[in-house]
Short mmCIF file of N, CA, C and O in Angstrom, two decimals:
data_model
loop_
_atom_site.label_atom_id
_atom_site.label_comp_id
_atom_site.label_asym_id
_atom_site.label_seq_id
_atom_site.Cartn_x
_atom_site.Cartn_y
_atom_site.Cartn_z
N UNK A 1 20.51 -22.16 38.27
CA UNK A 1 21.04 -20.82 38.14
C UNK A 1 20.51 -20.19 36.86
O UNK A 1 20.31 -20.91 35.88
N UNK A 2 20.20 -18.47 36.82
CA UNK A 2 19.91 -18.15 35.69
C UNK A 2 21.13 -17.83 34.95
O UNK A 2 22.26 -17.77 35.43
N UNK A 3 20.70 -17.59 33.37
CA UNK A 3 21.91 -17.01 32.54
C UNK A 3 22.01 -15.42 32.98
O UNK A 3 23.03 -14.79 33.22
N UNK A 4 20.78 -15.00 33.01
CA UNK A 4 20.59 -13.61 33.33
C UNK A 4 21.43 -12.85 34.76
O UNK A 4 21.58 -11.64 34.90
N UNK A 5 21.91 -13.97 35.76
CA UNK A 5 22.43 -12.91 36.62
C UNK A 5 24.03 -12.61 36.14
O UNK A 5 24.41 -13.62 35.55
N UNK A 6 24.69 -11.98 36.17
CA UNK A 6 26.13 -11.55 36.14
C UNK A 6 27.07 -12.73 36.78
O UNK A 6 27.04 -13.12 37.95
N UNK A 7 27.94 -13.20 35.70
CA UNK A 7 29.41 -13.84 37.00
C UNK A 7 29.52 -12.91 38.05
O UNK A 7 29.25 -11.71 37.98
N UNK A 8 29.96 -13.57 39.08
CA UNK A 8 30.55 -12.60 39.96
C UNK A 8 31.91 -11.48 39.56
O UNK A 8 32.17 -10.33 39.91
N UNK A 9 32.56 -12.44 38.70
CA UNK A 9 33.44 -11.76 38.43
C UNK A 9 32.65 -10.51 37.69
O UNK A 9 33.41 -9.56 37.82
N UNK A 10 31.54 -10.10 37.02
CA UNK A 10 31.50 -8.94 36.52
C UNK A 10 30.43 -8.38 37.30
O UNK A 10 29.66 -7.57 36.78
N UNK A 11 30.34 -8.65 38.20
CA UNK A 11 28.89 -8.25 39.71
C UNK A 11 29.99 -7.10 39.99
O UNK A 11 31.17 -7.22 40.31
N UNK A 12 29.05 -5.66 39.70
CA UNK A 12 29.70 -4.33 40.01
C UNK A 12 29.42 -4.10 42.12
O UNK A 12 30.13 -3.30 42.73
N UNK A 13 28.63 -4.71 42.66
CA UNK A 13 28.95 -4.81 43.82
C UNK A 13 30.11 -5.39 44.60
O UNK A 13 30.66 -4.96 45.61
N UNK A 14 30.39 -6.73 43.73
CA UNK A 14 31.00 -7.86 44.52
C UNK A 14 32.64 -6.79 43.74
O UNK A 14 33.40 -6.26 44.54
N UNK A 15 32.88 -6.68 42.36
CA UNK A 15 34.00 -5.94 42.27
C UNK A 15 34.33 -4.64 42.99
O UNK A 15 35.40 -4.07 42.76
N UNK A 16 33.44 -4.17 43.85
CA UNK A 16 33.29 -2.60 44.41
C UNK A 16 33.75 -2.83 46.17
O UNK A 16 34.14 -1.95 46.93
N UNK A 17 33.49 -4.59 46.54
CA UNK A 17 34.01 -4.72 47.78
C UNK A 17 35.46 -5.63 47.26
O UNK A 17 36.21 -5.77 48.23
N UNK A 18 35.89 -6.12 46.27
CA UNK A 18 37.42 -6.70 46.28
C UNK A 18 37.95 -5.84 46.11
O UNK A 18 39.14 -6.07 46.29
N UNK A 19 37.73 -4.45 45.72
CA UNK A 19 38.48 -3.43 45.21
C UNK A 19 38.78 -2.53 46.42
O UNK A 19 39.83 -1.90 46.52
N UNK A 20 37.52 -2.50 47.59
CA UNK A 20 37.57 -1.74 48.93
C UNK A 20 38.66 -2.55 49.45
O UNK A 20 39.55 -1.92 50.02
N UNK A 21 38.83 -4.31 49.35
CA UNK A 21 39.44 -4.92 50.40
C UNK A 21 40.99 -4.65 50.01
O UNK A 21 41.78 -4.29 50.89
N UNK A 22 41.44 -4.85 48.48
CA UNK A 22 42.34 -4.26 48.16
C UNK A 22 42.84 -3.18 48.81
O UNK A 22 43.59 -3.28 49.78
N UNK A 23 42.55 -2.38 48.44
CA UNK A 23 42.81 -1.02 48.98
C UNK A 23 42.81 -1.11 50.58
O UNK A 23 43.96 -1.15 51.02
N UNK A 24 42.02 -1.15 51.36
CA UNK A 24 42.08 -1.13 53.10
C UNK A 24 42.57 -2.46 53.92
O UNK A 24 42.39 -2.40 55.14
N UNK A 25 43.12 -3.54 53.46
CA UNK A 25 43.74 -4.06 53.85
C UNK A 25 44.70 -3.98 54.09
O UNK A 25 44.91 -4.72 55.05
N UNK A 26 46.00 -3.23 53.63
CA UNK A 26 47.53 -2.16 53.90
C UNK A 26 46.97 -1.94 55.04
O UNK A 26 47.14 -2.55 56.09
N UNK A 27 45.91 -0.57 54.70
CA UNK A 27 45.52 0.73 55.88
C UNK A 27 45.21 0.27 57.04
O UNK A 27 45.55 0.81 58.10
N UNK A 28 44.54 -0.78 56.94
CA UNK A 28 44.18 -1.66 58.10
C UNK A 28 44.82 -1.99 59.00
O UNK A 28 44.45 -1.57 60.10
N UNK A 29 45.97 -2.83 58.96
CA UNK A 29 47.32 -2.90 59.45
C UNK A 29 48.15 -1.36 60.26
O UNK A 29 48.73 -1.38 61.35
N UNK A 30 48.00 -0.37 59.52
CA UNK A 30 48.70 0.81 59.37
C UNK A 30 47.96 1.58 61.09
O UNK A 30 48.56 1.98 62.08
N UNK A 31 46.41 1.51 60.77
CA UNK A 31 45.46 1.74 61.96
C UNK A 31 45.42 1.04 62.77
O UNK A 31 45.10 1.49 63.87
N UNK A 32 45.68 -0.23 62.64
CA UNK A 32 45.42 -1.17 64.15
C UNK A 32 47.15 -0.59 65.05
O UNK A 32 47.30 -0.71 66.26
N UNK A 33 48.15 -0.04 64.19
CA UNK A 33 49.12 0.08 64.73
C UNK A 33 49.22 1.55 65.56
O UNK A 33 50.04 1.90 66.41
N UNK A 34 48.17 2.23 65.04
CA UNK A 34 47.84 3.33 65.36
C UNK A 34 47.29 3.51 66.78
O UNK A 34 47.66 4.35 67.60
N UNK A 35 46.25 2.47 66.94
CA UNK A 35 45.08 1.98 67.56
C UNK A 35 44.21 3.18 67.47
O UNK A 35 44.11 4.10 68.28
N UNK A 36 43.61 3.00 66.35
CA UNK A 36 42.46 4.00 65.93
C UNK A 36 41.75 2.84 65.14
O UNK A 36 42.35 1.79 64.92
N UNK A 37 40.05 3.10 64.59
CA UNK A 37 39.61 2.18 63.37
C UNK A 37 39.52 3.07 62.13
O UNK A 37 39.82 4.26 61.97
N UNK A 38 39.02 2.19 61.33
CA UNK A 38 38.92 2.65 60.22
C UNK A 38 37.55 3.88 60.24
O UNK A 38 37.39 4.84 59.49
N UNK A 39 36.94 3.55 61.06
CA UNK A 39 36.22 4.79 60.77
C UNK A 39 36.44 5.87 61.51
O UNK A 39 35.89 6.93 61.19
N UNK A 40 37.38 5.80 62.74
CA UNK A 40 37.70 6.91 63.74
C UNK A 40 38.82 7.51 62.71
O UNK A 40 38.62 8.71 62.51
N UNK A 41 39.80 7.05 62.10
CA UNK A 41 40.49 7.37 60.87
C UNK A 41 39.92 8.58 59.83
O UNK A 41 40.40 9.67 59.53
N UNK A 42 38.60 7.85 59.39
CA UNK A 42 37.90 8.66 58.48
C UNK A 42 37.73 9.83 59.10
O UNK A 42 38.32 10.79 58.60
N UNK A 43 37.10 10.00 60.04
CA UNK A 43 35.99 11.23 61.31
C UNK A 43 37.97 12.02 61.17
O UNK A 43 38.36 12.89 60.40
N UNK A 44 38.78 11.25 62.24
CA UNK A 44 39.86 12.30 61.82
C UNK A 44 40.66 12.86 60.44
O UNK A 44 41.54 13.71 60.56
N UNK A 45 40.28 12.30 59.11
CA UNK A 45 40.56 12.58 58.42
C UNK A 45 39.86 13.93 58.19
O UNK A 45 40.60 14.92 58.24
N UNK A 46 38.63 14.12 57.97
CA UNK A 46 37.57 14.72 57.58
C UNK A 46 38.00 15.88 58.44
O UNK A 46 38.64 16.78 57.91
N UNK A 47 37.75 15.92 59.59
CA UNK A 47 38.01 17.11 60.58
C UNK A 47 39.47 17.74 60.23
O UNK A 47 39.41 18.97 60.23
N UNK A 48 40.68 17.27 59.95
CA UNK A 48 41.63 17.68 59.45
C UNK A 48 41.43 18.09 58.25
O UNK A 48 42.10 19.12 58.20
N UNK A 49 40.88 17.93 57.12
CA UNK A 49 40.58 18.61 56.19
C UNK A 49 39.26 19.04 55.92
O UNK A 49 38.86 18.77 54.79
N UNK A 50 38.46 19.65 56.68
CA UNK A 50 37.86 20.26 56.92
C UNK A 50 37.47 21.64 57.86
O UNK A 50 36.70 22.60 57.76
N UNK A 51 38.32 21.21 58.70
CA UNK A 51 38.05 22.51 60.02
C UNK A 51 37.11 21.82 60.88
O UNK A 51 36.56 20.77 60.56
N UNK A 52 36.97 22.36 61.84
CA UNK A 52 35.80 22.21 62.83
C UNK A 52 34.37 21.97 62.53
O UNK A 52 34.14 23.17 62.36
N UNK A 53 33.17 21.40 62.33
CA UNK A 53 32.36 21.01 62.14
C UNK A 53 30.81 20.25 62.51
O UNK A 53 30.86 19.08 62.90
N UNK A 54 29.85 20.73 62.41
CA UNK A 54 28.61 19.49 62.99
C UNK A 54 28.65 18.42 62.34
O UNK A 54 28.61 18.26 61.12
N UNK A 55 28.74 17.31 63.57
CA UNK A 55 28.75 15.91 62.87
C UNK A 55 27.92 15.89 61.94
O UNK A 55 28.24 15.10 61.06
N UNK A 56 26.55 16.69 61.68
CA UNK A 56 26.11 15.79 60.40
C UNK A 56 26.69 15.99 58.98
O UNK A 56 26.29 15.45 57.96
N UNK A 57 27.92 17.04 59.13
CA UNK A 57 28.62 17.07 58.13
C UNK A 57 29.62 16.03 57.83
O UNK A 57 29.93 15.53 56.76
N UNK A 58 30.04 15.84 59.01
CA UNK A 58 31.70 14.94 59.24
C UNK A 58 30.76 13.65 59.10
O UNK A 58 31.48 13.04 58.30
N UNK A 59 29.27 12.48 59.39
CA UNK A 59 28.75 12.01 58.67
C UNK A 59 28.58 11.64 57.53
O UNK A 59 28.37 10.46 57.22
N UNK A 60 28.64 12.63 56.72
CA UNK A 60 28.09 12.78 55.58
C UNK A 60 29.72 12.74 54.73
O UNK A 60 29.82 11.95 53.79
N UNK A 61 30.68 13.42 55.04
CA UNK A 61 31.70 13.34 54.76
C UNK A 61 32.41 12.03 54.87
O UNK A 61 33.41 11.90 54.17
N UNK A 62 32.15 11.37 55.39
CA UNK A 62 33.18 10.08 56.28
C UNK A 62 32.48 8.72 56.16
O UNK A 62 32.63 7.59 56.62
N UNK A 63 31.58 9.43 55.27
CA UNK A 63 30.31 7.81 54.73
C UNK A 63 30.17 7.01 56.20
O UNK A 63 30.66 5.90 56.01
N UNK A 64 29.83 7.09 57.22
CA UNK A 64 29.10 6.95 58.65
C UNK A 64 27.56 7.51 58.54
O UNK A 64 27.23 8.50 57.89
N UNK A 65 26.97 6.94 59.06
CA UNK A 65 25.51 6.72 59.47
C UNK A 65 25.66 7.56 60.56
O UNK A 65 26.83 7.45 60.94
N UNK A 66 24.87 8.58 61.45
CA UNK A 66 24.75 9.43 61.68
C UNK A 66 24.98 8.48 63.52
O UNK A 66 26.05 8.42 64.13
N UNK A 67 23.60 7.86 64.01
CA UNK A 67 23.99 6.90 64.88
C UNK A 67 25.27 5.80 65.66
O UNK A 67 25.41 5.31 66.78
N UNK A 68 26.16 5.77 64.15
CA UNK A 68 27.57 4.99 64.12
C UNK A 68 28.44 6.51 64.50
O UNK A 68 29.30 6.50 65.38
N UNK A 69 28.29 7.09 64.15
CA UNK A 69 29.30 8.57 64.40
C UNK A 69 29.03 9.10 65.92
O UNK A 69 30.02 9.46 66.55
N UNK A 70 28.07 9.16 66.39
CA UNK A 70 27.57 9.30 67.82
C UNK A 70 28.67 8.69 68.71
O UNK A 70 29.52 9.34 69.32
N UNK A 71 28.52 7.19 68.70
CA UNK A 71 29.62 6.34 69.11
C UNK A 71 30.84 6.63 68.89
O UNK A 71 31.46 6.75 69.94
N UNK A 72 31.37 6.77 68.10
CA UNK A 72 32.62 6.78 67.10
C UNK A 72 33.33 8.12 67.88
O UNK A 72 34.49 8.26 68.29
N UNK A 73 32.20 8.99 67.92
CA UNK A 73 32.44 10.38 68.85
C UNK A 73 32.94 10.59 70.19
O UNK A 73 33.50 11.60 70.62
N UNK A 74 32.67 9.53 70.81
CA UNK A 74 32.26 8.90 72.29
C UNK A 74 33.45 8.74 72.30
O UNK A 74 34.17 9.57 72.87
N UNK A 75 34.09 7.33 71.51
CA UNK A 75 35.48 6.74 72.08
C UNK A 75 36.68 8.10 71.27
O UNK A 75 37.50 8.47 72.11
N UNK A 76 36.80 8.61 70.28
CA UNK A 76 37.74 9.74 69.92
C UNK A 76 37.60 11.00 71.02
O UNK A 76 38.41 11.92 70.91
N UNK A 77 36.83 11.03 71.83
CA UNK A 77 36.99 12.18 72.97
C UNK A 77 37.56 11.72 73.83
O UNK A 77 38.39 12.38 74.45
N UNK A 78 37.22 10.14 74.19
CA UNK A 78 37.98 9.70 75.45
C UNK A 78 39.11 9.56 74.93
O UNK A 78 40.07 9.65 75.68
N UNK A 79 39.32 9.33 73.65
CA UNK A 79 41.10 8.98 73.82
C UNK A 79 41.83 10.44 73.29
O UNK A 79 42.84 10.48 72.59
N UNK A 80 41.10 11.55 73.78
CA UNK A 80 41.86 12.81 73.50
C UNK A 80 41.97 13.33 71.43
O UNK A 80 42.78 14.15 71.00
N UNK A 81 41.36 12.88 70.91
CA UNK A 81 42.07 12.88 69.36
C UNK A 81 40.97 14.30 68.65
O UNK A 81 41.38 15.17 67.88
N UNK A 82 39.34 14.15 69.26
CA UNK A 82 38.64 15.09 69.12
C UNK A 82 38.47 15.82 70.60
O UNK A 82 38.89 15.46 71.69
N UNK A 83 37.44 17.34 70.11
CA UNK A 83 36.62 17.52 71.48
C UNK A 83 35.44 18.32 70.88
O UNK A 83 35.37 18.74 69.72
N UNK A 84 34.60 18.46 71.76
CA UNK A 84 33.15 18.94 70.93
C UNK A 84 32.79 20.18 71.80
O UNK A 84 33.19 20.13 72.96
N UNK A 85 32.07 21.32 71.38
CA UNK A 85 31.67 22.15 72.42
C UNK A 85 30.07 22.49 71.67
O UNK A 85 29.50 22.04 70.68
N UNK A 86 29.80 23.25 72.44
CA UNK A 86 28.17 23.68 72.22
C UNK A 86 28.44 24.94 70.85
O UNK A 86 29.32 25.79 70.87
N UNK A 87 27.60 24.77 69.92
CA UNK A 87 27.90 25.62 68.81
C UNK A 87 27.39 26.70 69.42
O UNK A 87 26.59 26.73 70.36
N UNK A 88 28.17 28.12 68.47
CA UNK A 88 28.09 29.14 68.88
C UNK A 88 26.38 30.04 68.80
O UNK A 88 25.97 31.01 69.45
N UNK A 89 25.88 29.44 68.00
CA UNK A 89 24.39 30.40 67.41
C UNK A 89 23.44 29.72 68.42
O UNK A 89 22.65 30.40 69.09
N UNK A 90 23.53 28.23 68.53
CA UNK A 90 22.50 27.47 68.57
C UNK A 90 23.11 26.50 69.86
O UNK A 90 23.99 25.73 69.48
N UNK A 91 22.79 26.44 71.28
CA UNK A 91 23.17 25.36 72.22
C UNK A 91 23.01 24.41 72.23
O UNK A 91 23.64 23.77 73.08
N UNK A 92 21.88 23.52 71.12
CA UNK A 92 21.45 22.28 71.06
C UNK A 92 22.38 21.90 70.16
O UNK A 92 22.73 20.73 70.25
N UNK A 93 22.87 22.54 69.36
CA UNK A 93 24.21 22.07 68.56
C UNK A 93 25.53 21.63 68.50
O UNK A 93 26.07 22.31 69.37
N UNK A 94 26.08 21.17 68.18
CA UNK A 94 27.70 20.87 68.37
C UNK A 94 28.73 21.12 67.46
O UNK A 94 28.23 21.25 66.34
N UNK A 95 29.90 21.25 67.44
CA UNK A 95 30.94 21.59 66.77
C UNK A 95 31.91 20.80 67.34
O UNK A 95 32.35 20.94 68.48
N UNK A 96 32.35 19.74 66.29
CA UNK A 96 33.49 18.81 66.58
C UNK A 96 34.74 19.08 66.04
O UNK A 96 34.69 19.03 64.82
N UNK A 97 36.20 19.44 66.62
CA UNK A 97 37.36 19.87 66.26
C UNK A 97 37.98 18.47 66.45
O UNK A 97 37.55 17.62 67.23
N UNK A 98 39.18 18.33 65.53
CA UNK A 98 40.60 17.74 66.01
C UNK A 98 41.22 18.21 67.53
O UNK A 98 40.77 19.10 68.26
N UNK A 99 42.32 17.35 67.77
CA UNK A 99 42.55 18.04 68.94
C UNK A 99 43.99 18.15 68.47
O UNK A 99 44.18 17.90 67.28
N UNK A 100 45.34 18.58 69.44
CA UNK A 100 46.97 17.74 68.68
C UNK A 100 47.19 16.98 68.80
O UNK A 100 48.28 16.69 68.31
N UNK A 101 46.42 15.82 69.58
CA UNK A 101 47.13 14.37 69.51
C UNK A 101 46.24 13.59 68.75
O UNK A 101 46.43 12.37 68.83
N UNK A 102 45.06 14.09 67.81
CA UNK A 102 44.07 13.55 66.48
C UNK A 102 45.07 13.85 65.43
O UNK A 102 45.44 13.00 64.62
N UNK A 103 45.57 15.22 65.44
CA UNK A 103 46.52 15.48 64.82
C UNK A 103 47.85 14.68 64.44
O UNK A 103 48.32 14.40 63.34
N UNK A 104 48.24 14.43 65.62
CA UNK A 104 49.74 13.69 65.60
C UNK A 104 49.38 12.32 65.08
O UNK A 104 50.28 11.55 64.74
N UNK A 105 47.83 11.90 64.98
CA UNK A 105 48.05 10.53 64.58
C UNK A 105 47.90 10.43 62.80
O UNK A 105 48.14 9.57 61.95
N UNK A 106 47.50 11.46 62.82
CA UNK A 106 47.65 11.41 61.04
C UNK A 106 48.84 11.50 60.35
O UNK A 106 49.30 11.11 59.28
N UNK A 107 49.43 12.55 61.92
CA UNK A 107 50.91 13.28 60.75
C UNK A 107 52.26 11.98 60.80
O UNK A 107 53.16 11.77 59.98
N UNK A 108 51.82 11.07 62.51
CA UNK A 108 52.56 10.25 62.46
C UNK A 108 52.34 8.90 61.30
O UNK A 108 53.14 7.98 61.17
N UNK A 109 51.13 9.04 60.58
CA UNK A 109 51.15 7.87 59.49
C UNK A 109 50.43 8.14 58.30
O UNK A 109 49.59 7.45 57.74
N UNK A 110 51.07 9.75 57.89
CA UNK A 110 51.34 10.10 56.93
C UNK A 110 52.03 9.53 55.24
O UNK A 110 51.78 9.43 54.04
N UNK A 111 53.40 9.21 56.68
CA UNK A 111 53.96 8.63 54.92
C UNK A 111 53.83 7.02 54.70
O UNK A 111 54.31 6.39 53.76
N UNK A 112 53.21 6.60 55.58
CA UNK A 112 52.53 5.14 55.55
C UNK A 112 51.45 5.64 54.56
O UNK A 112 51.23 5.00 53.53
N UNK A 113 50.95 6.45 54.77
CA UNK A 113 49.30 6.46 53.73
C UNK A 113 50.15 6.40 52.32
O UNK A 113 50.40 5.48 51.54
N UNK A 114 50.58 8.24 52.37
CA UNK A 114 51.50 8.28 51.36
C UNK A 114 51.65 6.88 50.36
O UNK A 114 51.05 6.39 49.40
N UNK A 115 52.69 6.59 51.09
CA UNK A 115 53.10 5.13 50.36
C UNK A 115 51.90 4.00 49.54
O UNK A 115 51.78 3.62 48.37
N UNK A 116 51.31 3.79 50.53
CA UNK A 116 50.26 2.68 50.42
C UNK A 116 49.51 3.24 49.17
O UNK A 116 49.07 2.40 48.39
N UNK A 117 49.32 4.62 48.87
CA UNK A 117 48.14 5.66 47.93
C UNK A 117 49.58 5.25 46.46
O UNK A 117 49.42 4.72 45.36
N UNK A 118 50.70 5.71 47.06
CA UNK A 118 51.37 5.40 45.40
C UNK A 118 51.81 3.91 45.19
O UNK A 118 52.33 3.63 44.11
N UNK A 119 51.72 3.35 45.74
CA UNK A 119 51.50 1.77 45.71
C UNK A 119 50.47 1.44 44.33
O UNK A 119 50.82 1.03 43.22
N UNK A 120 49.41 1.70 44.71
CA UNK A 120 48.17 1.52 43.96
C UNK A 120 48.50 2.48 42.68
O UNK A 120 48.21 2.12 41.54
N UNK A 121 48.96 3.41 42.89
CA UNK A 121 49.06 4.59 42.01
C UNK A 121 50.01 3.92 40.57
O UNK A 121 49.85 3.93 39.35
N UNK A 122 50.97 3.43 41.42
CA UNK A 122 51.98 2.88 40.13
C UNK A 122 51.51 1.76 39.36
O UNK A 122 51.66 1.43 38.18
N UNK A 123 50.65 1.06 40.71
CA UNK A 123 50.53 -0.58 39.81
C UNK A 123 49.14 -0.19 38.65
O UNK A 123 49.17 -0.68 37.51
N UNK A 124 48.34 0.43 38.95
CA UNK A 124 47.49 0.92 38.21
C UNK A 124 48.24 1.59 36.52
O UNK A 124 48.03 1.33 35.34
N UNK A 125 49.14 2.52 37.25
CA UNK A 125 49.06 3.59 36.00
C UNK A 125 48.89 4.90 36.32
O UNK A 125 47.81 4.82 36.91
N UNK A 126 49.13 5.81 36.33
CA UNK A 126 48.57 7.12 36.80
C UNK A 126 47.23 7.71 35.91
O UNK A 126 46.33 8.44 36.32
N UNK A 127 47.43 7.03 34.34
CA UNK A 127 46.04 7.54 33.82
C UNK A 127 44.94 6.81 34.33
O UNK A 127 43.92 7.46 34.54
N UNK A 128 44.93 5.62 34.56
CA UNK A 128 43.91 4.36 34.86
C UNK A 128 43.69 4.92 36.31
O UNK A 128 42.55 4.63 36.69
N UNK A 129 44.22 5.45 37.02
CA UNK A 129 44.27 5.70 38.73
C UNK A 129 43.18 6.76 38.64
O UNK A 129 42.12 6.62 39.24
N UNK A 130 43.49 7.92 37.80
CA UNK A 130 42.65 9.19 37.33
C UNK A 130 41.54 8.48 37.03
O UNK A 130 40.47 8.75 37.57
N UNK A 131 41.66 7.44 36.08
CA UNK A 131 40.44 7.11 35.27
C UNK A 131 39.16 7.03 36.40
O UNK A 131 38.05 7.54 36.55
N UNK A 132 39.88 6.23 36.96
CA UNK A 132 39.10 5.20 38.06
C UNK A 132 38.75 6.18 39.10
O UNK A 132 37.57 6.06 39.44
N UNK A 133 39.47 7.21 39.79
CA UNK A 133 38.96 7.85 40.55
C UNK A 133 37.62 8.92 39.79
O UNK A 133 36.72 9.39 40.48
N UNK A 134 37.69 9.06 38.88
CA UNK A 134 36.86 9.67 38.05
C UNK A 134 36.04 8.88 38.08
O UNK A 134 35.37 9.24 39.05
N UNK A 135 35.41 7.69 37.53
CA UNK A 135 34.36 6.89 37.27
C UNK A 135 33.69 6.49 38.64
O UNK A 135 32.47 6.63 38.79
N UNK A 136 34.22 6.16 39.30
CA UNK A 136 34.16 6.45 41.04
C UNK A 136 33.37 7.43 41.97
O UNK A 136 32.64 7.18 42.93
N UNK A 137 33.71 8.49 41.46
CA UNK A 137 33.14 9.98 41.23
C UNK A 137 31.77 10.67 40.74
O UNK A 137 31.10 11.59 41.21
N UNK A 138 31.60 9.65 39.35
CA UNK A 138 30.63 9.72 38.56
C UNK A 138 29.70 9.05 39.09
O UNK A 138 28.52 9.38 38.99
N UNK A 139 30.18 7.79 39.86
CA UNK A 139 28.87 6.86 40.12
C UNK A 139 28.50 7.29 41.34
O UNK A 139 27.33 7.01 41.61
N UNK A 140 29.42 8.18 42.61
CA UNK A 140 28.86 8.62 43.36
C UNK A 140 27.56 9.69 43.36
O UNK A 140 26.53 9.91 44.00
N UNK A 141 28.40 10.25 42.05
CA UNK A 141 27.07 11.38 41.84
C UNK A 141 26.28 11.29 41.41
O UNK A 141 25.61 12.32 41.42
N UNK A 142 25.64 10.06 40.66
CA UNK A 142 24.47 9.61 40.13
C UNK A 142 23.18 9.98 41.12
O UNK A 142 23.08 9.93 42.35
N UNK A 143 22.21 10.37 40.08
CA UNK A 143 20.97 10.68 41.35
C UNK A 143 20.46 9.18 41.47
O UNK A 143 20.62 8.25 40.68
N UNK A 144 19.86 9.22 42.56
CA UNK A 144 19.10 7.63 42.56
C UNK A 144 17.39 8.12 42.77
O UNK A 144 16.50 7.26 42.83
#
């Protein structure tokens, strides 16, 4: 082994997935009860706070690969939660909405999120929570 690579314990990857598992392991539970996934979750998150939209936004929004969202698209129409129509300027285009029962599944596990978000919130700290969502933030926006 070299001296030169990082413990794991200070490997900013390997801390960036105990910190994801932390965190989405609650939610996890919360969605399988839902029967939605974690990324049909995201896509309806996004569309609820967003408005109506071309997937390559709700993509780009929902950290999905453009190909994985295709799919993802597929099973949220069949189970009623989205629906897509031909955009208005352009027919080769699409515009993906919520529907009310995409709706009802957020509002019904709402205060499950709620909870689970001040969970973390308290054990952290509220400045360290800021901190961290900030530094978080920063490293997203790094150019590469």
């Amino acid at each position: 082994m070299t001296s030169d690579l990082p413990k794991t314990s200070r490997s900013l990857p390997i801390a960036l997935l105990r910190a994801r598992e932390r965190v989405m392991g609650p939610i996890r539970n919360m969605l399988a009860d839902a029967g939605v996934t974690e990324q049909q979750w995201r896509v309806l998150r996004v569309l609820k706070e967003d408005g109506p939209q071309e997937p390559t936004h709700i993509a780009d929004r929902a950290c999905l690969l453009l190909p994985s969202l295709t799919r993802i698209l597929q099973k949220l129409e069949a189970k009623g939660l989205i629906r897509r129509r031909a955009h208005p300027e352009d027919k080769r285009r699409q515009i993906v909405d919520i529907t009310a029962k995409g709706e009802k599944i957020i509002q019904d596990n709402m205060q499950v999120t709620l909870h689970l978000a001040e969970d973390i919130k308290t054990k952290l700290g509220p400045d360290r929570h800021e901190e961290l969502l900030d530094l978080l933030n920063a490293l997203n926006n790094l150019k590469t």
